Short mmCIF file of C-alpha atoms in Angstrom, two decimals:
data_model
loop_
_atom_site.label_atom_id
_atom_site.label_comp_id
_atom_site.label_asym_id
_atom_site.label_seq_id
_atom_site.Cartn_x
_atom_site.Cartn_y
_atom_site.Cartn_z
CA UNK A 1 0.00 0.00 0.00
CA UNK A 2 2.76 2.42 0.90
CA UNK A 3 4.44 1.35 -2.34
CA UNK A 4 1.54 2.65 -4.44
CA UNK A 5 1.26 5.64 -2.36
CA UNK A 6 4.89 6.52 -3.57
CA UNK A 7 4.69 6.03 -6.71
CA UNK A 8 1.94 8.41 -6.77
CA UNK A 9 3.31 10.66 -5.28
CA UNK A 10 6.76 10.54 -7.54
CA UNK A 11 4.43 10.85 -10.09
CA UNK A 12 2.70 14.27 -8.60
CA UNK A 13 6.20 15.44 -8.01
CA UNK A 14 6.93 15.96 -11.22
CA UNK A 15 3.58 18.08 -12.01
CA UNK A 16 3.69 21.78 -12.76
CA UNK A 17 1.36 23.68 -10.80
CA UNK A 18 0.10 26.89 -9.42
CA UNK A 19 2.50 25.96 -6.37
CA UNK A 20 5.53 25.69 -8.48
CA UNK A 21 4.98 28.55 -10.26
CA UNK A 22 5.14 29.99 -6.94
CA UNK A 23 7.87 28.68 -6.03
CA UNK A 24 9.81 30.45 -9.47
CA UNK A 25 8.31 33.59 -9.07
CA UNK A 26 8.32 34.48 -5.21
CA UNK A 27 12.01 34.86 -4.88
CA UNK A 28 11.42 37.61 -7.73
CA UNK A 29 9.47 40.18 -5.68
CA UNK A 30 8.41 39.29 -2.20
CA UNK A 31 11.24 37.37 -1.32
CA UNK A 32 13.79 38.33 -2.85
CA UNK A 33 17.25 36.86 -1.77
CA UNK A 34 18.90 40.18 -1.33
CA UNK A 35 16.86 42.89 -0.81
CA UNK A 36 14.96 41.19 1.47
CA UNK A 37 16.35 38.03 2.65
CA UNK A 38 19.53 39.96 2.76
CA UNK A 39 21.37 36.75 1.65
CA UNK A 40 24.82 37.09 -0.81
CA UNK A 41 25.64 40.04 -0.36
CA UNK A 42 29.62 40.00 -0.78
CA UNK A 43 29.08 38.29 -4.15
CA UNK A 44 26.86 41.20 -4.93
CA UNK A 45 29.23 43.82 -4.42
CA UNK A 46 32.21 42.57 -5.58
CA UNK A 47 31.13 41.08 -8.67
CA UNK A 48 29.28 44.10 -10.46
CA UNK A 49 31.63 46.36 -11.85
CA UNK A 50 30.86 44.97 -15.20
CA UNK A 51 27.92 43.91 -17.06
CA UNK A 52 29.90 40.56 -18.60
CA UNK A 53 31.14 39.20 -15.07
CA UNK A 54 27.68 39.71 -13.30
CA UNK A 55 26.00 37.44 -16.16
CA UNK A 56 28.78 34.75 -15.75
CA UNK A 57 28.08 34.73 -11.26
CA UNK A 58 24.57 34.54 -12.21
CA UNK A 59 24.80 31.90 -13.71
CA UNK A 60 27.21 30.16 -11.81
CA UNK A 61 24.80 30.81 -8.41
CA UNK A 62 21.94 29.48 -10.50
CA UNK A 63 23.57 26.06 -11.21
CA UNK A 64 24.81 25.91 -7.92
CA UNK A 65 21.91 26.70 -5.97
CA UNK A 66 19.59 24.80 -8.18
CA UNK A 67 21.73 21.73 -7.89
CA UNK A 68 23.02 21.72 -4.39
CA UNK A 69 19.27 22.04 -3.20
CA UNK A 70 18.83 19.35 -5.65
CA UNK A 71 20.95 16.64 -3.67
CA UNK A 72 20.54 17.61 -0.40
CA UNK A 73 16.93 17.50 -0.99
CA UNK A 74 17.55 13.40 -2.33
CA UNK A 75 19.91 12.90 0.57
CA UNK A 76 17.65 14.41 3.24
CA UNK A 77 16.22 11.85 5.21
CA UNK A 78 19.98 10.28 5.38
CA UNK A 79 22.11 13.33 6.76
CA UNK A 80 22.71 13.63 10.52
CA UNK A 81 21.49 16.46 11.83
CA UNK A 82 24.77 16.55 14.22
CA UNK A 83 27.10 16.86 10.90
CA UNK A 84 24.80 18.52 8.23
CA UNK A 85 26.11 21.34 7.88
CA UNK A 86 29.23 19.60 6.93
CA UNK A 87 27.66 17.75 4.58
CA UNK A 88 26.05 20.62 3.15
CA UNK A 89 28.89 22.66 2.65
CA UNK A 90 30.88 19.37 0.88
CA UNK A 91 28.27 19.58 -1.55
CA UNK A 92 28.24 22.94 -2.30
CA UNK A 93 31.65 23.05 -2.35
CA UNK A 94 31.59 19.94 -5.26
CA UNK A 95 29.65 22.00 -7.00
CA UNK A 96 31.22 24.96 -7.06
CA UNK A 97 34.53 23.30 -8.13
CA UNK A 98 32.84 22.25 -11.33
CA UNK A 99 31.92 25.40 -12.07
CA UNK A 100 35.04 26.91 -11.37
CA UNK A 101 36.97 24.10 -13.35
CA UNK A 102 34.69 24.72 -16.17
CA UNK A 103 34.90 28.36 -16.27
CA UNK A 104 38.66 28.21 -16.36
CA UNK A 105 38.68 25.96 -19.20
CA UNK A 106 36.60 27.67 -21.65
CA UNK A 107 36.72 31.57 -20.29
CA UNK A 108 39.69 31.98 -18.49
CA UNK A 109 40.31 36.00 -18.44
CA UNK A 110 36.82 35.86 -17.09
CA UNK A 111 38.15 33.74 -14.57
CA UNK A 112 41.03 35.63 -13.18
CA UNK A 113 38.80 38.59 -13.47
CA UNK A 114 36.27 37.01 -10.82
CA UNK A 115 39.43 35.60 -8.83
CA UNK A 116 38.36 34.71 -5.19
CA UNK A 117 34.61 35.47 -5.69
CA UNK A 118 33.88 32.11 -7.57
CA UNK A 119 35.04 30.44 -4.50
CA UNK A 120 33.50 32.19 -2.28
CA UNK A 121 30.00 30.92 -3.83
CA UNK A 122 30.25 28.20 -1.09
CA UNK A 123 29.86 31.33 1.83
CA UNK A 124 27.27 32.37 -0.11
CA UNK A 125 24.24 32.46 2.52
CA UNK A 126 21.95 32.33 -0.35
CA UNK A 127 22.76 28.83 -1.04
CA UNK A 128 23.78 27.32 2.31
CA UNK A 129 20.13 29.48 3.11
CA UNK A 130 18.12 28.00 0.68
CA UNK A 131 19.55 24.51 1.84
CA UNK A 132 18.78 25.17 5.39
CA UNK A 133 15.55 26.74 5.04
CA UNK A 134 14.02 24.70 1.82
CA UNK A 135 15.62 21.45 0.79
CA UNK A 136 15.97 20.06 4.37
CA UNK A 137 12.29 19.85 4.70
CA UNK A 138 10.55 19.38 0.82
CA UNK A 139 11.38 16.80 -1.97
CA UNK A 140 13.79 17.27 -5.05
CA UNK A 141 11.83 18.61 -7.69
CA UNK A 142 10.25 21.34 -5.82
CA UNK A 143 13.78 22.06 -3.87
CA UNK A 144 15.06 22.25 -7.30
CA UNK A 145 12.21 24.61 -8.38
CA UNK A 146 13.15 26.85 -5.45
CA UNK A 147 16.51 26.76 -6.32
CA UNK A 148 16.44 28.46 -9.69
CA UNK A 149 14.00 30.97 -8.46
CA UNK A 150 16.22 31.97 -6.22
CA UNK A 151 19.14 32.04 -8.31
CA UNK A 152 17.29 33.98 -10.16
CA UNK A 153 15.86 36.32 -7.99
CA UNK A 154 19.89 36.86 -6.80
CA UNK A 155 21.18 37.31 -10.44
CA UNK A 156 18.59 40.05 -11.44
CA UNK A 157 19.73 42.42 -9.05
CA UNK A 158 23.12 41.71 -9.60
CA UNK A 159 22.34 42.22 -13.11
CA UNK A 160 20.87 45.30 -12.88
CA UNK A 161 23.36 46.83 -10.40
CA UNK A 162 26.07 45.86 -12.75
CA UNK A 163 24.38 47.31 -15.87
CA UNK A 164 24.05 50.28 -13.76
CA UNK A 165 27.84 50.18 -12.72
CA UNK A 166 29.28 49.59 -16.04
CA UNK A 167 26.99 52.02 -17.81
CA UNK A 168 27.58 55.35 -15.68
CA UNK A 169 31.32 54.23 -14.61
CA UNK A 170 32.41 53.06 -17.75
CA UNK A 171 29.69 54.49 -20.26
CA UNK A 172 29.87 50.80 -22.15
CA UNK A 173 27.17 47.85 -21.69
CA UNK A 174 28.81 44.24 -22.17
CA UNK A 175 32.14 46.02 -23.56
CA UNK A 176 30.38 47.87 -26.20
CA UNK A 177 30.27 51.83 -25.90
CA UNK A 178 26.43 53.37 -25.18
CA UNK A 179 27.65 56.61 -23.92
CA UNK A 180 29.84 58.40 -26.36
CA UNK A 181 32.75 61.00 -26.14
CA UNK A 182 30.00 63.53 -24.01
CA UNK A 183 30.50 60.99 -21.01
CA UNK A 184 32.92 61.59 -18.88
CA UNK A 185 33.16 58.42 -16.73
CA UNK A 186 31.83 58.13 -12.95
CA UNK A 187 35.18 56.88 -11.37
CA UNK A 188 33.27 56.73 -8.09
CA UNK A 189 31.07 53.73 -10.07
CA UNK A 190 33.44 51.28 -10.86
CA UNK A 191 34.83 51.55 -6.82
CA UNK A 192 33.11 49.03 -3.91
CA UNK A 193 31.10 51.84 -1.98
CA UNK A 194 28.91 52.39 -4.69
CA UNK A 195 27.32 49.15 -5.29
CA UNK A 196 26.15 49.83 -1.73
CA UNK A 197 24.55 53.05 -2.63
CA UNK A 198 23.42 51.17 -5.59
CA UNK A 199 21.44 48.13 -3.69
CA UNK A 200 20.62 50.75 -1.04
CA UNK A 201 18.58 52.87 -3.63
CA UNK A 202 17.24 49.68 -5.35
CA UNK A 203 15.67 48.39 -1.84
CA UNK A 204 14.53 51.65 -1.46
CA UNK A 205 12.51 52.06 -4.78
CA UNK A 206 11.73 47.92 -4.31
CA UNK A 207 10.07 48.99 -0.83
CA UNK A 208 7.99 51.98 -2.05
CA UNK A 209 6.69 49.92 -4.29
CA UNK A 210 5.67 47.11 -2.38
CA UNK A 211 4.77 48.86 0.84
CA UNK A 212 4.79 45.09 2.64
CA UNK A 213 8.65 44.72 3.14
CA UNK A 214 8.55 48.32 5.31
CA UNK A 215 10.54 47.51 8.20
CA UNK A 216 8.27 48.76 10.80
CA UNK A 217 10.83 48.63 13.69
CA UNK B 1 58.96 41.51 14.26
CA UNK B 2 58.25 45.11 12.16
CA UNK B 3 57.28 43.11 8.93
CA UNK B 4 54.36 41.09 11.02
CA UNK B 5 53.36 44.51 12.47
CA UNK B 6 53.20 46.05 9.12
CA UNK B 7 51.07 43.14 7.79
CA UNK B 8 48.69 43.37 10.83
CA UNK B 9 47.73 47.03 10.38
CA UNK B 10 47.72 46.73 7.03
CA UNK B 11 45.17 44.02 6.71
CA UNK B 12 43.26 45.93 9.44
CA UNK B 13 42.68 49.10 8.21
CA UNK B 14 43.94 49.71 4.58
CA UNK B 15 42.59 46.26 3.19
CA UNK B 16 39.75 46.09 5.60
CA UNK B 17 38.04 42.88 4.84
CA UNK B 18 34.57 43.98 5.91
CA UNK B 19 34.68 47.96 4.52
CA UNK B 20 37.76 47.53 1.62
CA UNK B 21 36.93 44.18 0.16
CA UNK B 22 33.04 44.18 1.82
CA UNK B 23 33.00 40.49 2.67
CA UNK B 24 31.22 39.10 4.89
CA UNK B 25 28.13 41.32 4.44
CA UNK B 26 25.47 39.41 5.21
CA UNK B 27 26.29 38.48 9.04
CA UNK B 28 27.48 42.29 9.01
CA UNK B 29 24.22 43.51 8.16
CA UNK B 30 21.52 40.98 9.82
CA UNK B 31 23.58 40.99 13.34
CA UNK B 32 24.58 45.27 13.73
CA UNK B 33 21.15 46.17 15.37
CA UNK B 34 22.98 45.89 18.56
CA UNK B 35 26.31 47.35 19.65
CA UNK B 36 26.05 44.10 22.01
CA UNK B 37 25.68 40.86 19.48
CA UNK B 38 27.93 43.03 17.11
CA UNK B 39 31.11 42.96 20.08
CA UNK B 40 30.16 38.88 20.82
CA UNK B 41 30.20 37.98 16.72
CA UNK B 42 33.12 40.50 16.25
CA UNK B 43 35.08 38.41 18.93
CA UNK B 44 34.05 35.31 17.65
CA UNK B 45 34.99 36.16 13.89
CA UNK B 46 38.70 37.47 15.50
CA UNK B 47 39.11 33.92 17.20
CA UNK B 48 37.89 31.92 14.38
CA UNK B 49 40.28 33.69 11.96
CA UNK B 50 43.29 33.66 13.70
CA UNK B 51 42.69 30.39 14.06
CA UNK B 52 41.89 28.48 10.44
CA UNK B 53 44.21 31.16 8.20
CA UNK B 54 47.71 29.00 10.08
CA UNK B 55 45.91 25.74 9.68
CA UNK B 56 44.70 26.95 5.80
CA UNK B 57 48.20 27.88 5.34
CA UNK B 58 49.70 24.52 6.31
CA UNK B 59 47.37 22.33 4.22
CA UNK B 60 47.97 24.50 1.23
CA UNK B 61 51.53 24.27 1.86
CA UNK B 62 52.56 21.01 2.50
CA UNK B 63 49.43 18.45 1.77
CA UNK B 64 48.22 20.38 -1.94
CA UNK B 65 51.31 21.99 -3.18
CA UNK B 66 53.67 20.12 -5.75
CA UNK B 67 56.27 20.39 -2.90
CA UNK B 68 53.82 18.88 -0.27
CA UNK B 69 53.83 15.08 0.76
CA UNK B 70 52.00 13.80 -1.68
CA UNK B 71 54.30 15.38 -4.43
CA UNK B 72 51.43 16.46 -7.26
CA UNK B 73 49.59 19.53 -7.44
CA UNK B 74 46.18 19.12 -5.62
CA UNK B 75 44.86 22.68 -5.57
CA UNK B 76 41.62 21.82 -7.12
CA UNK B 77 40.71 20.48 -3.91
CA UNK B 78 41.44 23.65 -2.15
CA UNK B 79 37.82 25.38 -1.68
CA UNK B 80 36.32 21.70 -0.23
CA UNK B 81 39.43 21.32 2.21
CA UNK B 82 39.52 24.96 3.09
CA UNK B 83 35.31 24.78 3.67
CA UNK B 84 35.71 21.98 5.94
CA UNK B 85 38.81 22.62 7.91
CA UNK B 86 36.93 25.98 8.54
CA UNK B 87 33.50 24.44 9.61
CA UNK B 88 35.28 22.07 11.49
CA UNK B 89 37.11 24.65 13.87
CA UNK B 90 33.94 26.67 13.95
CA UNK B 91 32.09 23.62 15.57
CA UNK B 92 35.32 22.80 17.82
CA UNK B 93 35.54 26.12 18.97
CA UNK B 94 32.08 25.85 19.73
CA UNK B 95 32.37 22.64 21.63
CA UNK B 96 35.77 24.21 23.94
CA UNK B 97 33.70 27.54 24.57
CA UNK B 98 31.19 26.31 25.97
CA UNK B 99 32.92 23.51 27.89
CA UNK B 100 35.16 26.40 29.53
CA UNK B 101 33.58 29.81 29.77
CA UNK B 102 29.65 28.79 29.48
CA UNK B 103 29.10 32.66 29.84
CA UNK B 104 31.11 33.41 26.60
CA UNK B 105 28.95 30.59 24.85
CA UNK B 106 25.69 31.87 25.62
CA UNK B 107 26.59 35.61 24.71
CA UNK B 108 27.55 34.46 21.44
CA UNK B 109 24.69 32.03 21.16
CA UNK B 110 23.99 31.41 17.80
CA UNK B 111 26.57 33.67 15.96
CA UNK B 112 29.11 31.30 16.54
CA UNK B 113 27.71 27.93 13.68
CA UNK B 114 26.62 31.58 11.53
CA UNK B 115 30.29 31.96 11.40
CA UNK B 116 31.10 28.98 8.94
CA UNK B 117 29.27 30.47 6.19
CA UNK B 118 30.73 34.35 7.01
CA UNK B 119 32.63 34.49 3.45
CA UNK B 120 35.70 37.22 5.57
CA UNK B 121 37.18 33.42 6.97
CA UNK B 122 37.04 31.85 3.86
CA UNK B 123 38.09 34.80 1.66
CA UNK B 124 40.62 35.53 3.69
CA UNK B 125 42.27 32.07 3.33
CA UNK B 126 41.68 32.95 -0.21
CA UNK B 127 43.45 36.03 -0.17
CA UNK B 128 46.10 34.51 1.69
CA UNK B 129 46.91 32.19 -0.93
CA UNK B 130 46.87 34.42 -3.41
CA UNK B 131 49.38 37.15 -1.67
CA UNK B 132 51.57 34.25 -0.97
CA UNK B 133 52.34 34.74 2.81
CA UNK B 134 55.02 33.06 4.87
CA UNK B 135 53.42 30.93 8.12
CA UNK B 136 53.86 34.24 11.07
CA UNK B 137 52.80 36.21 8.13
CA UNK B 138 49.40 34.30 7.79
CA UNK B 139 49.00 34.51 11.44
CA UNK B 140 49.16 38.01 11.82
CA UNK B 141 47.24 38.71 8.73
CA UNK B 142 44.11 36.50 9.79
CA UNK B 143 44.57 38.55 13.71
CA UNK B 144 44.47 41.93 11.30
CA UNK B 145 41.68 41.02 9.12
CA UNK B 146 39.68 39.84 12.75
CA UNK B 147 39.85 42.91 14.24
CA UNK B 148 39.51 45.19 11.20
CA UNK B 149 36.35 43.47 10.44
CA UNK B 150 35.48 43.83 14.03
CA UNK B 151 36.42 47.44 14.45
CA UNK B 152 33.79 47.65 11.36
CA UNK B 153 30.90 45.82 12.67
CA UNK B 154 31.23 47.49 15.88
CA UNK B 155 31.24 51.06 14.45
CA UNK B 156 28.00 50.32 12.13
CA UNK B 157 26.10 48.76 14.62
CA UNK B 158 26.79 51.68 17.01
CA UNK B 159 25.70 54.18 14.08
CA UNK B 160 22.15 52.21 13.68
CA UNK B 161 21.50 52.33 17.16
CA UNK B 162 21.56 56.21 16.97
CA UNK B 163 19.78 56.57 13.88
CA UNK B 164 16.69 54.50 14.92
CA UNK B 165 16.11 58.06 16.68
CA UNK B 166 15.95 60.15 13.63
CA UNK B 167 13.10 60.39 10.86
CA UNK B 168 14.38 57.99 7.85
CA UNK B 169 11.82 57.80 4.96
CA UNK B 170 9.55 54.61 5.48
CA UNK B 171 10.70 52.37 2.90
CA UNK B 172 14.89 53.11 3.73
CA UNK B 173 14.55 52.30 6.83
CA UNK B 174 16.74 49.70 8.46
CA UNK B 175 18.06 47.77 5.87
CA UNK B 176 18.06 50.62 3.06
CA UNK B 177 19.77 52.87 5.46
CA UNK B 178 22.89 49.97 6.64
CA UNK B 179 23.36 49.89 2.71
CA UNK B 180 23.80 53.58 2.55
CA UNK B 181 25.83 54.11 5.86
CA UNK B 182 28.27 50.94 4.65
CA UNK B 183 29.15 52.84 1.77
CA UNK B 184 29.53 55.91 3.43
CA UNK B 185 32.11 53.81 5.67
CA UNK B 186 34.04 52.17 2.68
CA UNK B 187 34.33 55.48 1.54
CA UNK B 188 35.68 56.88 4.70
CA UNK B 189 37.91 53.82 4.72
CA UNK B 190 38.96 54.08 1.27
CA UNK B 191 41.07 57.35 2.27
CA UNK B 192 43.42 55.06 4.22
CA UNK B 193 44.85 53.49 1.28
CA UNK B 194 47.66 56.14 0.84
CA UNK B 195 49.17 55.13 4.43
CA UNK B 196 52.64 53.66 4.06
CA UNK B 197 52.20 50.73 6.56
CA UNK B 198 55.65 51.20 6.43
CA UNK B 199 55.74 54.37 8.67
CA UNK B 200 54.42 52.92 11.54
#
């Protein structure tokens, strides 16, 4: 009886519903993994000067996330609770040496150009968050659901903060000049401070729109 | 003696993990409400540094170099035996606090397991790989990068207390505004980069 009840339910797993839309689309607005979760940051910052490397850690976090939740989600029921976040972090950090082998063998100035900050993908709390928070407690095709839409969610703003970087502290989009010989270049926008600024202003216009996230405090 | 000093301030205030190289943001922002929880994590981040950048250093050096004991180049498996080593000590360190000083323990409560995924520890092993330092060198650089990120997390958490008093526009408040205040502080910080550690 139990046997036909799983196979049922593998079968329902599978199904695309209003639910895992929701899943996709709620780390988007409402939840969003950094201006309101306040997850992966440090990747955020660092990673957004230009338009090019932003794209490449976006995709990198989505694979990772979306994977990692994957088999922790399969391995759930087996993990210790005593040594999980070892097991976790082992692998995240399996992951994130694929990604980091792969990127050096077919983009390597991209590579030295993101230097630590692939690495550091393991550290990011997004991930180990999403792993904590999602895949220890739902099955693998919804964990994996959640882990794209968060992935997402994360490389959107980063996406935007770097087109907004590269564009006023450069005047170029993905290498190619937008603003011409009028521009002078922002020097301050290519510099660490002001992707805070940048992510500051973006939670505030985020928040005024969707008067919810108000911290009330 | 003079060299390790140099490398101590340096890493403190000129390369200033948490306001120069803004890593580890998100336990930086979620735990500065509080001048309090900001000293206990500040401490804890000090201790945990000091402690896996020597222990980094000598698995990089002799167990994944070429001129290591196993005799092949084994980098590749640097971020998974970097991650562990690191969330090992974090849950040792854990188990000796609160063995010995149970008051410690329960003023850092839960920062201390937050501290494995705080990307300073593991970016500064990173760093110190990549800058190439000697063993005393990596010692005094992971004390440095402690307490410059603690001198930081201190400071913002002290500037949020204050400004919970003033009138903030709705939708910047608390998060919106530590954005806007960190950047203010890397800016501040950035100034420090023309100091010759060397003078001191």
């Amino acid at each position: 009886m139990s046997e036909i009840k799983e196979i049922t339910q593998k079968e329902a797993a599978f199904s695309f519903g209003k639910k895992e839309r929701k899943l996709l689309t709620d780390p988007l607005n409402d939840n969003n993994p950094i201006t309101v979760q306040v997850l992966g940051i440090c990747s955020a910052l660092a990673v957004t000067t230009l338009l090019d490397k932003a794209l490449v850690m976006s995709i990198a976090v989505v694979f990772v996330c979306a994977f990692s939740n994957l088999i922790i989600s399969v391995l759930r029921n087996s993990i210790p609770k005593s040594v999980r976040m070892i097991v976790q972090l082992v692998a995240i950090a399996f992951l994130v040496t694929v990604v980091e082998l792969i990127l050096k063998a077919i983009n390597y100035p991209i590579y030295v150009e993101l230097s630590v900050f692939i690495g550091l993908i393991i550290t990011n709390c997004i991930i180990m968050g999403r792993l904590e928070a999602f895949a220890m407690a739902n099955g693998p095709w919804k964990s994996f659901l959640d882990g794209v839409g968060n992935g997402i969610g994360y490389g959107i703003i980063l996406i935007i903060v770097a087109a907004i970087r590269e564009l006023f502290g450069k005047g170029t989009l993905l290498g190619y000049t937008i603003l011409g010989d009028w521009y002078t270049p922002n020097g301050l926008m290519v510099l660490f401070p002001s992707a805070m600024f940048v992510i500051g202003i973006l939670i505030w216009i985020h928040r005024s729109w969707n008067r919810n996230l108000i911290d009330v405090s | 003696m003079g060299e390790l000093a140099n490398i101590f301030i340096k890493s403190a205030f000129i390369e200033n993990l948490a306001l120069a190289y803004f890593l580890g943001m998100c336990s930086y922002l979620a735990v500065s409400k509080t001048v309090k929880t900001a000293f206990g994590l500040g401490l804890a981040v000090i201790f945990v540094l000091g402690i896996t950048m020597p222990i980094n250093w000598l698995i990089s050096e002799y167990l994944l170099s070429e001129n290591g004991i196993f005799g092949m180049d084994l980098t590749f498996l640097r971020l998974i035996l970097f991650i562990s080593v690191i969330a090992s000590m974090v849950q040792l360190v854990e188990m000796v606090v609160e063995k010995f000083s149970p008051s410690l323990y329960n003023s850092l409560g839960i920062f201390l397991p937050l501290i494995t995924v705080n990307c300073a520890i593991l970016g500064g092993s990173l760093f110190m790989v990549s800058k190439e330092y000697n063993f005393s060198e990596s010692v005094a650089f992971g004390l440095g990068g402690g307490f410059g990120w603690f001198l930081a997390i201190i400071a913002i958490a002290a500037i949020r207390e204050k400004i919970q008093y003033s009138a903030v526009p709705g939708p910047l408040r608390g998060l919106g505004m530590a954005f806007l205040l960190t950047g203010l502080m890397g800016m501040a910080f950035m100034s420090l980069m023309g100091i010759d550690p060397a003078a001191f």
